[in-house]
Coordinates of C-alpha atoms in Angstrom, one line a residue:
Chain D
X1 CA 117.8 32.7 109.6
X2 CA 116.1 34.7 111.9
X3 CA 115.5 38.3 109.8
X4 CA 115.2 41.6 112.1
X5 CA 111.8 42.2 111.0
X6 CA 110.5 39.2 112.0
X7 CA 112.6 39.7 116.0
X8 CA 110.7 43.7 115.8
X9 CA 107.3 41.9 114.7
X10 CA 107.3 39.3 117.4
X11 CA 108.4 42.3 120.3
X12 CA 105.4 44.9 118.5
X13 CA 103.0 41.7 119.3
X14 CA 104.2 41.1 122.2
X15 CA 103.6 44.4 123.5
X16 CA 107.6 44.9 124.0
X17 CA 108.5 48.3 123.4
X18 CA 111.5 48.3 125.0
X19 CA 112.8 45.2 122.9
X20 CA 111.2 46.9 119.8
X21 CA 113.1 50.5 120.3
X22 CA 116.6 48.5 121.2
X23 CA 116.1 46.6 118.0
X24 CA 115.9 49.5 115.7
X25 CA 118.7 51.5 117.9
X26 CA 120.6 48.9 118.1
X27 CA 120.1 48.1 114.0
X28 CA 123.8 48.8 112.2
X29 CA 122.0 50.1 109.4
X30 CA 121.4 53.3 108.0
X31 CA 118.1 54.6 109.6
X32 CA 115.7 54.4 106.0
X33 CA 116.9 51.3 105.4
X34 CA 115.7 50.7 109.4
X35 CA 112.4 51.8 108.0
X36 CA 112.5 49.7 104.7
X37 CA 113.9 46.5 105.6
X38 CA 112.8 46.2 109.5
X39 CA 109.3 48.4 110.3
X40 CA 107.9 48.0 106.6
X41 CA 107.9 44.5 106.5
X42 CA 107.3 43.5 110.3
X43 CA 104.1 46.1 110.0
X44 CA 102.9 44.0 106.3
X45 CA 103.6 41.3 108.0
X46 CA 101.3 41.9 110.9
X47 CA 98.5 43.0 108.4
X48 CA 99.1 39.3 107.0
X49 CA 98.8 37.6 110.6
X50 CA 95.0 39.1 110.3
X51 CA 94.3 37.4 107.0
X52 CA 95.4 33.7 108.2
X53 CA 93.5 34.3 111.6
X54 CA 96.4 34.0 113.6
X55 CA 95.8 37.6 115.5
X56 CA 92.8 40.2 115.7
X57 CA 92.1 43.9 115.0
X58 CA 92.9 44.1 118.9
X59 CA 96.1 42.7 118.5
X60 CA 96.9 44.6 115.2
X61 CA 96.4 48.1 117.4
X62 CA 98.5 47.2 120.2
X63 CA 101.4 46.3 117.5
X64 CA 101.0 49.8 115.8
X65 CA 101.0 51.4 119.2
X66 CA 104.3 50.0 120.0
X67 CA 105.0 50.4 116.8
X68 CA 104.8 54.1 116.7
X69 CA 106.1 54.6 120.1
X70 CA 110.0 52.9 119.5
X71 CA 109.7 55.1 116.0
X72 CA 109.0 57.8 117.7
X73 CA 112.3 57.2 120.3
X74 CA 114.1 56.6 117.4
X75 CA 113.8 60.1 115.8
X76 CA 113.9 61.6 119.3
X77 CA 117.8 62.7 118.9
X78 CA 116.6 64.6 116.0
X79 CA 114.0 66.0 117.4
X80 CA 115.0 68.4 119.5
X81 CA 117.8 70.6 117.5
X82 CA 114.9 71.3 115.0
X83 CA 112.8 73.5 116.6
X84 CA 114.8 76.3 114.9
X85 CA 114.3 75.3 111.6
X86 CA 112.3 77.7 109.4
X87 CA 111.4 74.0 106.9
X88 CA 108.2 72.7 108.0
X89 CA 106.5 69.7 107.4
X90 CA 102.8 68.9 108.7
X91 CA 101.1 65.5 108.5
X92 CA 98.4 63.5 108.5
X93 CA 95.7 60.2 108.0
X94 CA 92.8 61.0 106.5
X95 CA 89.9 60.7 108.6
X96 CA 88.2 56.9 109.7
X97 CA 92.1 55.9 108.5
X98 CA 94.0 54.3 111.3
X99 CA 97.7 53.4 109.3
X100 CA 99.9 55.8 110.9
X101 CA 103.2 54.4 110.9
X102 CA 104.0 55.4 106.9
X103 CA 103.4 58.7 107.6
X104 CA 105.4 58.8 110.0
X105 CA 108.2 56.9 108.4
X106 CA 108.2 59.9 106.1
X107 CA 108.1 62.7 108.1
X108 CA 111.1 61.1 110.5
X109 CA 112.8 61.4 107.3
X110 CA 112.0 65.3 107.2
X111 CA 113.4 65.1 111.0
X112 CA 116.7 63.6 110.1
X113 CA 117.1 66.6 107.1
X114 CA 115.7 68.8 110.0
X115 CA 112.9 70.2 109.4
X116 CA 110.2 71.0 111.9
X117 CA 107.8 68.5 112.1
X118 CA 103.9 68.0 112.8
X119 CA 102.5 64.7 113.1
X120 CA 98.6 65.2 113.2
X121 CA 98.0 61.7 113.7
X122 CA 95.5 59.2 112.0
X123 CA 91.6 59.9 111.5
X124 CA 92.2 63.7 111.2
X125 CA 88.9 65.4 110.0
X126 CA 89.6 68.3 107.0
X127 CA 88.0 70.6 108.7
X128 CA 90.7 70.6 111.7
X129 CA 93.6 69.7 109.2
X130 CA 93.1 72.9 107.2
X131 CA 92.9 75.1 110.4
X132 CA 96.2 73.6 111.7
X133 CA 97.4 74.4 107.8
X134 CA 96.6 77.8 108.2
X135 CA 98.0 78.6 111.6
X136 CA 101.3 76.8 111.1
X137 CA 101.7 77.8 107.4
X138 CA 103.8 74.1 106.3
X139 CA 105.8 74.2 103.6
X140 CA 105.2 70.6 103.1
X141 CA 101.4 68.7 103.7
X142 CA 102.0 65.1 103.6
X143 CA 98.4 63.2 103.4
X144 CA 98.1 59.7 103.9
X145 CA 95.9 56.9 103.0
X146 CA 95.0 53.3 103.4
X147 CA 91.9 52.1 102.3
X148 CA 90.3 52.2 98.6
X149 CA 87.4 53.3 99.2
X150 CA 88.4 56.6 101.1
X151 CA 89.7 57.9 97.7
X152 CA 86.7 60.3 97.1
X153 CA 87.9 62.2 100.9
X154 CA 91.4 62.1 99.6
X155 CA 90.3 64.1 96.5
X156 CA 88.7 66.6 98.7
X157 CA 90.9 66.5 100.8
X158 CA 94.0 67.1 98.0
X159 CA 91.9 69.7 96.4
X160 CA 91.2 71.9 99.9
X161 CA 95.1 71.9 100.2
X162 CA 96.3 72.8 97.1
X163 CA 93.4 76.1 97.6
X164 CA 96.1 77.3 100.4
X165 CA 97.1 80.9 99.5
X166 CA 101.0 80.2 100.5
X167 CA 101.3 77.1 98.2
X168 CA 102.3 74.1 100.1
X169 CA 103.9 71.4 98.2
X170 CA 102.0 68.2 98.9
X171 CA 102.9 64.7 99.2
X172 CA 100.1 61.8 98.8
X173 CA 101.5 58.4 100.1
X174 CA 99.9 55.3 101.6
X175 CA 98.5 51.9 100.5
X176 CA 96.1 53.4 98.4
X177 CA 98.4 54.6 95.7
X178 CA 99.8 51.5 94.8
X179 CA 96.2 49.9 94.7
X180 CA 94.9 53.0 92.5
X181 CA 96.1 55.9 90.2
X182 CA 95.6 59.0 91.8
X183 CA 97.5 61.1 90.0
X184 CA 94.4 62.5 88.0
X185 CA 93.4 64.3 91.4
X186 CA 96.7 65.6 91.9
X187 CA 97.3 69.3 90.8
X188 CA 101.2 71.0 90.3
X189 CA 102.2 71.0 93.0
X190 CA 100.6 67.2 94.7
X191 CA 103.5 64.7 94.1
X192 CA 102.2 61.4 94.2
X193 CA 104.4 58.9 97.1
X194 CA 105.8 55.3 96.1
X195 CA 107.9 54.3 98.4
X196 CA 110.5 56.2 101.3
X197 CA 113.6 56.5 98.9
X198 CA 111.5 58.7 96.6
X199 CA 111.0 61.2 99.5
X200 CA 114.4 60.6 100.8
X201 CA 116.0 62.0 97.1
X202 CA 113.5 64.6 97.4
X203 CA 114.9 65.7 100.5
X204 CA 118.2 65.5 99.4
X205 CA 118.1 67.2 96.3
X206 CA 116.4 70.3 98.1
X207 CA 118.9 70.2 100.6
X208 CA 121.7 70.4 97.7
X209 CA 119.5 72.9 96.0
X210 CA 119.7 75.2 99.5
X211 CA 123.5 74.5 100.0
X212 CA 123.9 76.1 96.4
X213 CA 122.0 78.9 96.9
X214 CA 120.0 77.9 94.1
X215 CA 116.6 79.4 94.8
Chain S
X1 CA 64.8 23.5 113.2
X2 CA 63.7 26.1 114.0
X3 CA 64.1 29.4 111.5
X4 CA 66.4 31.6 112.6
X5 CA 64.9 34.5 111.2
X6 CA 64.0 35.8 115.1
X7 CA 67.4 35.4 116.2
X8 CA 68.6 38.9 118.0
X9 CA 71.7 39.0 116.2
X10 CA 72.7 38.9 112.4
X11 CA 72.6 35.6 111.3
X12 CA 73.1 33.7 107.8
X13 CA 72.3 30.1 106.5
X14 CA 74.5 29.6 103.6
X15 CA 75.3 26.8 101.3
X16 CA 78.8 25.4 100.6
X17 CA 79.3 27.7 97.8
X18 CA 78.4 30.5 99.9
X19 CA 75.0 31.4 98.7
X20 CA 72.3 32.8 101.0
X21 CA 69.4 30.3 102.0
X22 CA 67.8 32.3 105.2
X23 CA 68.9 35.0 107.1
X24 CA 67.7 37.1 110.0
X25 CA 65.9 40.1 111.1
X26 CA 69.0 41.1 112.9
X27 CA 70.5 40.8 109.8
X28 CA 68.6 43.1 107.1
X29 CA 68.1 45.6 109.2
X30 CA 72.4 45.9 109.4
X31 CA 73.5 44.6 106.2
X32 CA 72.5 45.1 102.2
X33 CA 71.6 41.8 101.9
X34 CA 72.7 39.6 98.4
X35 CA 72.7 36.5 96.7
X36 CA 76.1 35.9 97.7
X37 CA 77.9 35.8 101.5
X38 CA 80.6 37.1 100.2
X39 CA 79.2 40.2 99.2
X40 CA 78.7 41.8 102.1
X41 CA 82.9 42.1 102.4
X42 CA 84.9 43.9 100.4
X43 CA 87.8 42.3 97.7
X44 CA 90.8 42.0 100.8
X45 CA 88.5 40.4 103.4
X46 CA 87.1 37.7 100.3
X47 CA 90.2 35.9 100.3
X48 CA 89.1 35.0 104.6
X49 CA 85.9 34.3 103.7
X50 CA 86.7 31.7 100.8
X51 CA 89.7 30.4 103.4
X52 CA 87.8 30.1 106.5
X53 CA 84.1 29.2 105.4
X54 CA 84.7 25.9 104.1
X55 CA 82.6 22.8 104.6
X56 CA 86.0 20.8 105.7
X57 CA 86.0 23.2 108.6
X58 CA 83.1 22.1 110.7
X59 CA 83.3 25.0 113.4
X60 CA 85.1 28.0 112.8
X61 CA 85.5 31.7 114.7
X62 CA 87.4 34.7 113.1
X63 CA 87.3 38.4 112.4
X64 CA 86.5 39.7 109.5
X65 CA 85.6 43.3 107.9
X66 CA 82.2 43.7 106.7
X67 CA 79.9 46.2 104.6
X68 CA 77.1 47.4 106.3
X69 CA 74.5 49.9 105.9
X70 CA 76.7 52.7 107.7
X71 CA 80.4 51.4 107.9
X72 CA 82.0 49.8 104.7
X73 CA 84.6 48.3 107.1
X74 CA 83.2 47.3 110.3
X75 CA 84.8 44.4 112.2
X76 CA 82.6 41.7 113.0
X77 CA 83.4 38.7 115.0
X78 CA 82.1 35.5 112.5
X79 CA 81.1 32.0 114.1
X80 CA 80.4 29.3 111.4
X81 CA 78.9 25.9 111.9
X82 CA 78.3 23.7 109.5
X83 CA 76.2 20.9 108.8
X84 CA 76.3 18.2 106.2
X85 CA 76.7 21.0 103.0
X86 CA 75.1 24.2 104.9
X87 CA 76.7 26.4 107.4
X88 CA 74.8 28.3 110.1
X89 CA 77.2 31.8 110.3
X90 CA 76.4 34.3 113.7
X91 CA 77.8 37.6 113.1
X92 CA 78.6 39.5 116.5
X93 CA 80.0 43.6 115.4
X94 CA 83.2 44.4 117.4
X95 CA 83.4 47.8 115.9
X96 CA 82.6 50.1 118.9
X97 CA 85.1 48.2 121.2
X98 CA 87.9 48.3 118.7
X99 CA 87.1 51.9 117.9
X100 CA 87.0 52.3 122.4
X101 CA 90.6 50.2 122.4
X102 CA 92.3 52.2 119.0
X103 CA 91.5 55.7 121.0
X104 CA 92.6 54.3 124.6
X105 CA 95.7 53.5 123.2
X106 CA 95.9 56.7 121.4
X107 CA 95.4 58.9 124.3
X108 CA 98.1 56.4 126.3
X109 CA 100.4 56.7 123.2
X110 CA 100.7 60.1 123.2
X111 CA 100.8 60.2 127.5
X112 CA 103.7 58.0 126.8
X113 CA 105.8 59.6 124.7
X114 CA 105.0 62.8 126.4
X115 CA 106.4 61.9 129.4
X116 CA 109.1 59.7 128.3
X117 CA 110.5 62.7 126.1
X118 CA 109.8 65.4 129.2
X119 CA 112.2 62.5 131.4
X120 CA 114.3 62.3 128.2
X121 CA 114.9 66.3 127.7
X122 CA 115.1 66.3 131.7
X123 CA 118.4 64.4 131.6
X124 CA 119.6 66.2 128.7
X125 CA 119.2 69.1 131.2
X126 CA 120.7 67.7 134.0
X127 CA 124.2 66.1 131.8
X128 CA 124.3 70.0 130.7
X129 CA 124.2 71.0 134.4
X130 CA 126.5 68.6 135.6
X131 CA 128.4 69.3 133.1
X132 CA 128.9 73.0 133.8
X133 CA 129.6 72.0 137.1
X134 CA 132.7 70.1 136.6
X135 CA 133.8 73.3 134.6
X136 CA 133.5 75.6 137.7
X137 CA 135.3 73.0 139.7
X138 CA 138.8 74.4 138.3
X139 CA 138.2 77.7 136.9
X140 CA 141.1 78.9 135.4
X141 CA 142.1 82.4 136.7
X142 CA 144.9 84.4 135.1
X143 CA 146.9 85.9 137.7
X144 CA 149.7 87.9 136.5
X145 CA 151.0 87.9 132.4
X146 CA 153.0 84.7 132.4
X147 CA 151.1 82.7 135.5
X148 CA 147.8 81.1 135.8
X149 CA 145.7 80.0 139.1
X150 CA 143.6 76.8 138.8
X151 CA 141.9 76.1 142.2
X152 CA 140.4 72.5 142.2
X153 CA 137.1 71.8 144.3
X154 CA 135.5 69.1 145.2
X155 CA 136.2 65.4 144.7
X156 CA 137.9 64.8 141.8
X157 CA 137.3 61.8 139.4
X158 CA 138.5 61.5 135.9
X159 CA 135.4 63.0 133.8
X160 CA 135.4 65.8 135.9
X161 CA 138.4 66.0 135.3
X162 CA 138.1 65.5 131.2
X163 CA 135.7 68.7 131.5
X164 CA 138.1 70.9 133.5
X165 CA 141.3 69.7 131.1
X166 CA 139.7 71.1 127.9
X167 CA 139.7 74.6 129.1
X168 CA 142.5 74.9 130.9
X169 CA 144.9 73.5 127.9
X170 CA 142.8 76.3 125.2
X171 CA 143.6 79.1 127.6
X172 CA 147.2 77.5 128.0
X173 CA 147.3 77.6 124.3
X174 CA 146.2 81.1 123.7
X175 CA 148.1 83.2 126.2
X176 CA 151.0 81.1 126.6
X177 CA 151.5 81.0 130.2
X178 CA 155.0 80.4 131.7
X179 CA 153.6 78.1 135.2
X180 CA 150.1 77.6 135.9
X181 CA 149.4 76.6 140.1
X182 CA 147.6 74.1 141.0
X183 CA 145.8 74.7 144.0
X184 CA 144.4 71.1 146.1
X185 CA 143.2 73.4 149.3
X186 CA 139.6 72.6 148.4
X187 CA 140.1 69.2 147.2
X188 CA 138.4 65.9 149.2
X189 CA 138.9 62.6 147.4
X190 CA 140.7 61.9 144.0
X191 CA 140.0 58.7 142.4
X192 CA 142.5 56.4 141.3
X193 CA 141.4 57.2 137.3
X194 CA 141.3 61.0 138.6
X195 CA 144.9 60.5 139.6
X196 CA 146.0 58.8 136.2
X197 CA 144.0 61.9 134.5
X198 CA 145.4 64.4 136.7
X199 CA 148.8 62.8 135.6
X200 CA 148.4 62.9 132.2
X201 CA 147.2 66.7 132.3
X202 CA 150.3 67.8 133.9
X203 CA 152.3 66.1 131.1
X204 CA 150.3 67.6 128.5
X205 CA 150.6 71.3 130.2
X206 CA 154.6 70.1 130.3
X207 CA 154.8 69.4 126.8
X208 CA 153.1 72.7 125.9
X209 CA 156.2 74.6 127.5
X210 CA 154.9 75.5 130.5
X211 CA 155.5 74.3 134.6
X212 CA 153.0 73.2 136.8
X213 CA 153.6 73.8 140.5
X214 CA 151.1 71.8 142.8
X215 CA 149.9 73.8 145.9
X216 CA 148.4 71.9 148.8
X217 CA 148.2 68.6 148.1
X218 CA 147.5 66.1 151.4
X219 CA 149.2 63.0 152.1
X220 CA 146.3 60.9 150.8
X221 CA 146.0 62.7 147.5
X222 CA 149.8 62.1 146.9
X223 CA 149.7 58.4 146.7
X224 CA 149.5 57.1 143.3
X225 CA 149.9 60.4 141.7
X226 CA 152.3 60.7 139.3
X227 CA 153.6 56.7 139.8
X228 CA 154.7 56.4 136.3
X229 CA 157.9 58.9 137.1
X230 CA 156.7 61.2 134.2
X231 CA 155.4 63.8 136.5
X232 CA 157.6 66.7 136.8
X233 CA 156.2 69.5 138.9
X234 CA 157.2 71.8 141.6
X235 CA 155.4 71.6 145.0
X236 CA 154.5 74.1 147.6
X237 CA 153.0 73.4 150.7
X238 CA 151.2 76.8 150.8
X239 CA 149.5 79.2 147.6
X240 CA 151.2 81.9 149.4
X241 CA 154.4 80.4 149.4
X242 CA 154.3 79.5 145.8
X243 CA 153.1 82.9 144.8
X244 CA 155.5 84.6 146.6
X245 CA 158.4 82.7 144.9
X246 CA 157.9 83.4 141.2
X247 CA 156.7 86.5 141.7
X248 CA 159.9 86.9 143.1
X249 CA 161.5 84.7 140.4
X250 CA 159.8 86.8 137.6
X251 CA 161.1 90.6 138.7
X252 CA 164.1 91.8 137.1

């Protein structure tokens, strides 16, 4: 059989976005297991295409552009009854990193709970990721990474964070921390990210927190 | 043959286990340059190397991400030849064109999604408006302490209909009005599912204790309301008319 991931692969290759937003809206599932079971494994699996030669880099953009684009019409009904919220969450790749669509698995996550949320995008220098810290004041920074040998920019770019005067709470996440241990970098208040359920309890039990009035 | 040392692009002569005979000019003065091809890629892009640069495969082309002197993960575009036990491997760097593509597609990403969420909140707007619209089509206007004045406008279909039906049964509900008037003056067309809805908002005034009396209904409207014999309302050929009787009807 035929899995989802494999129809949403074949329309993100094809350049489909229409056929790759109808097959997540259309998906009866709950939306992170949407993320988990459909966009996870079609986006590995499109990594893996690379390896046995049957696509290239080109190809591989064009899928994460789709990609991103039905994601991002997914989360649209969300979207817009959250620009009240006083929870905000900013994002971002690290620079020279190009995986975006974790990233913004998680922070569509942080739309569904809604909060307001900033996706900076991939390749995001510090320099212009701090200055958007500081003008938006986030109460979450969710940095994410990719490839092994951009660790030494994480750590900077970890340690520059967790200098913000208002204390964000910040979330590490990407391919890198199940390749490496990161957690030596990581202060108090860095959580290091494993997977979406993780963030999803997180969410939750903050939420549960705020309904008791616990502060 | 000839060395290849002058060739203008980086270029390798390996052996079949993948050690470095000869390279070119081209090719120093890009890469760190080993004992070993595989060398100049990091552990993820080994596994293609040891896959696709095998003696078995006599001509070979495919992408792979390479170390060099600047980029630790530049994308090259790798031809391989071999002959007998040696392969001759040309190395053409596809970096700035990917890098060009990645931030076209960026910039048309984000165009997309822009305008597809303006068109998106733009019909949003417009259901809202529409939606507001059918609610002024029959305002509900109290008229004296037990009556009510609902003058319909416009053609009337069954989700306008829907729209005008909510509010008229919660003010119904909260003042308790005795009859309520229906006034068709400014009607044009109904449509047969605004005549079935029509129908079944009279019942539900009915069953809430209170009459409806239809002003001004035309001779086109008429047909098909009310067909299932349910519909029991008073009719009045004039508001005027109407008015005058209860309001007659309700003095001492």
């Amino acid at each position: 059989m035929t899995e989802a991931w494999q129809h949403f692969a074949a329309a993100l290759l094809a350049g489909d976005e229409r056929q790759a937003y109808s097959l997540l809206a259309d998906d009866p599932r709950p939306s992170i297991r949407v993320y988990k079971e459909i966009i996870t494994p079609a986006m590995y699996d499109i990594g893996e295409k690379w390896l046995r030669n049957e696509i290239t880099v080109a190809d591989e953009h064009l899928a994460t552009s789709v990609c991103d684009f039905a994601l991002a019409q997914y989360i649209f009904p969300f979207k817009r009854i959250n620009k009240q919220s006083e929870d905000k969450a900013m994002f971002l790749c690290l620079e020279e990193e190009q995986h975006v669509i974790g990233s913004k698995m998680v922070a569509a996550l942080f739309e569904e709970q809604h909060w307001q949320v900033r996706h900076l995008g991939p390749n995001l220098p510090l320099a212009h990721a701090l200055s958007s810290a500081e003008e938006w004041r986030p109460k979450v920074i969710g940095l994410s990474a990719a490839i092994p040998y951009r660790i030494p920019a994480l750590k900077e770019y970890i340690a520059a964070f967790e200098q913000l005067p208002w204390k964000p709470k910040i979330m590490v996440g990407g391919r890198v921390v199940s390749m490496h241990d990161i957690r030596p970098y990581c202060g108090r208040q860095t959580q290091v990210i494993y997977d979406l359920d993780q963030v999803a309890g997180w969410l939750n039990e903050l939420a549960e927190e705020q309904a008791d009035g616990v502060r | 043959m000839a060395s290849g040392k002058f060739l203008p692009l980086p270029y390798f002569f390996i052996s079949s286990d993948w050690k470095i005979l000869d390279y070119s000019h081209a090719a120093s003065s890009i890469f760190l340059i080993g004992d070993d091809f595989s060398s100049l890629v990091d552990e993820e892009n080994r596994q293609k190397v040891s896959q696709y640069i095998q003696p078995h495969l006599s001509e070979m082309q495919f992408e792979l991400n390479m170390k060099t002197k600047h980029d630790p993960l530049a994308v090259f575009e790798i031809s391989v030849r071999w002959e007998a036990d040696e392969a001759h491997i040309i190395c053409v760097e596809k970096t700035k064109e990917i890098d060009q593509l990645a931030s076209d597609l960026m910039k048309l990403r984000s165009r997309l999604s822009e305008t597809d969420f303006e068109l998106l909140e733009k019909k949003e707007e417009l259901e809202d408006a529409i939606n507001r619209i059918h609610k002024l089509s029959g305002p509900f206007i109290p008229l004296y302490e037990e009556a009510g004045l609902v003058p319909l406008f416009g053609d009337l279909q069954a989700d306008k209909l829907q729209v005008i039906e909510a509010n008229i049964l919660s003010r119904i509900d909260e003042e308790e009005y005795e009859q309520v008037f229906f006034d068709f003056h400014g009607v044009g067309k109904i449509t047969m599912n605004g005549k079935e809805k029509l129908g079944q908002l009279f019942e539900a005034i009915q069953l809430m204790g209170t009459k409806t009396v239809i002003v001004g209904l035309s001779p086109s409207q008429v047909q098909g309301l009310g067909s299932k014999g349910t519909l029991q309302a008073d009719a009045m050929a004039s508001l005027q008319q109407a008015i005058s009787i209860y309001v007659k009807k309700a003095e001492p």
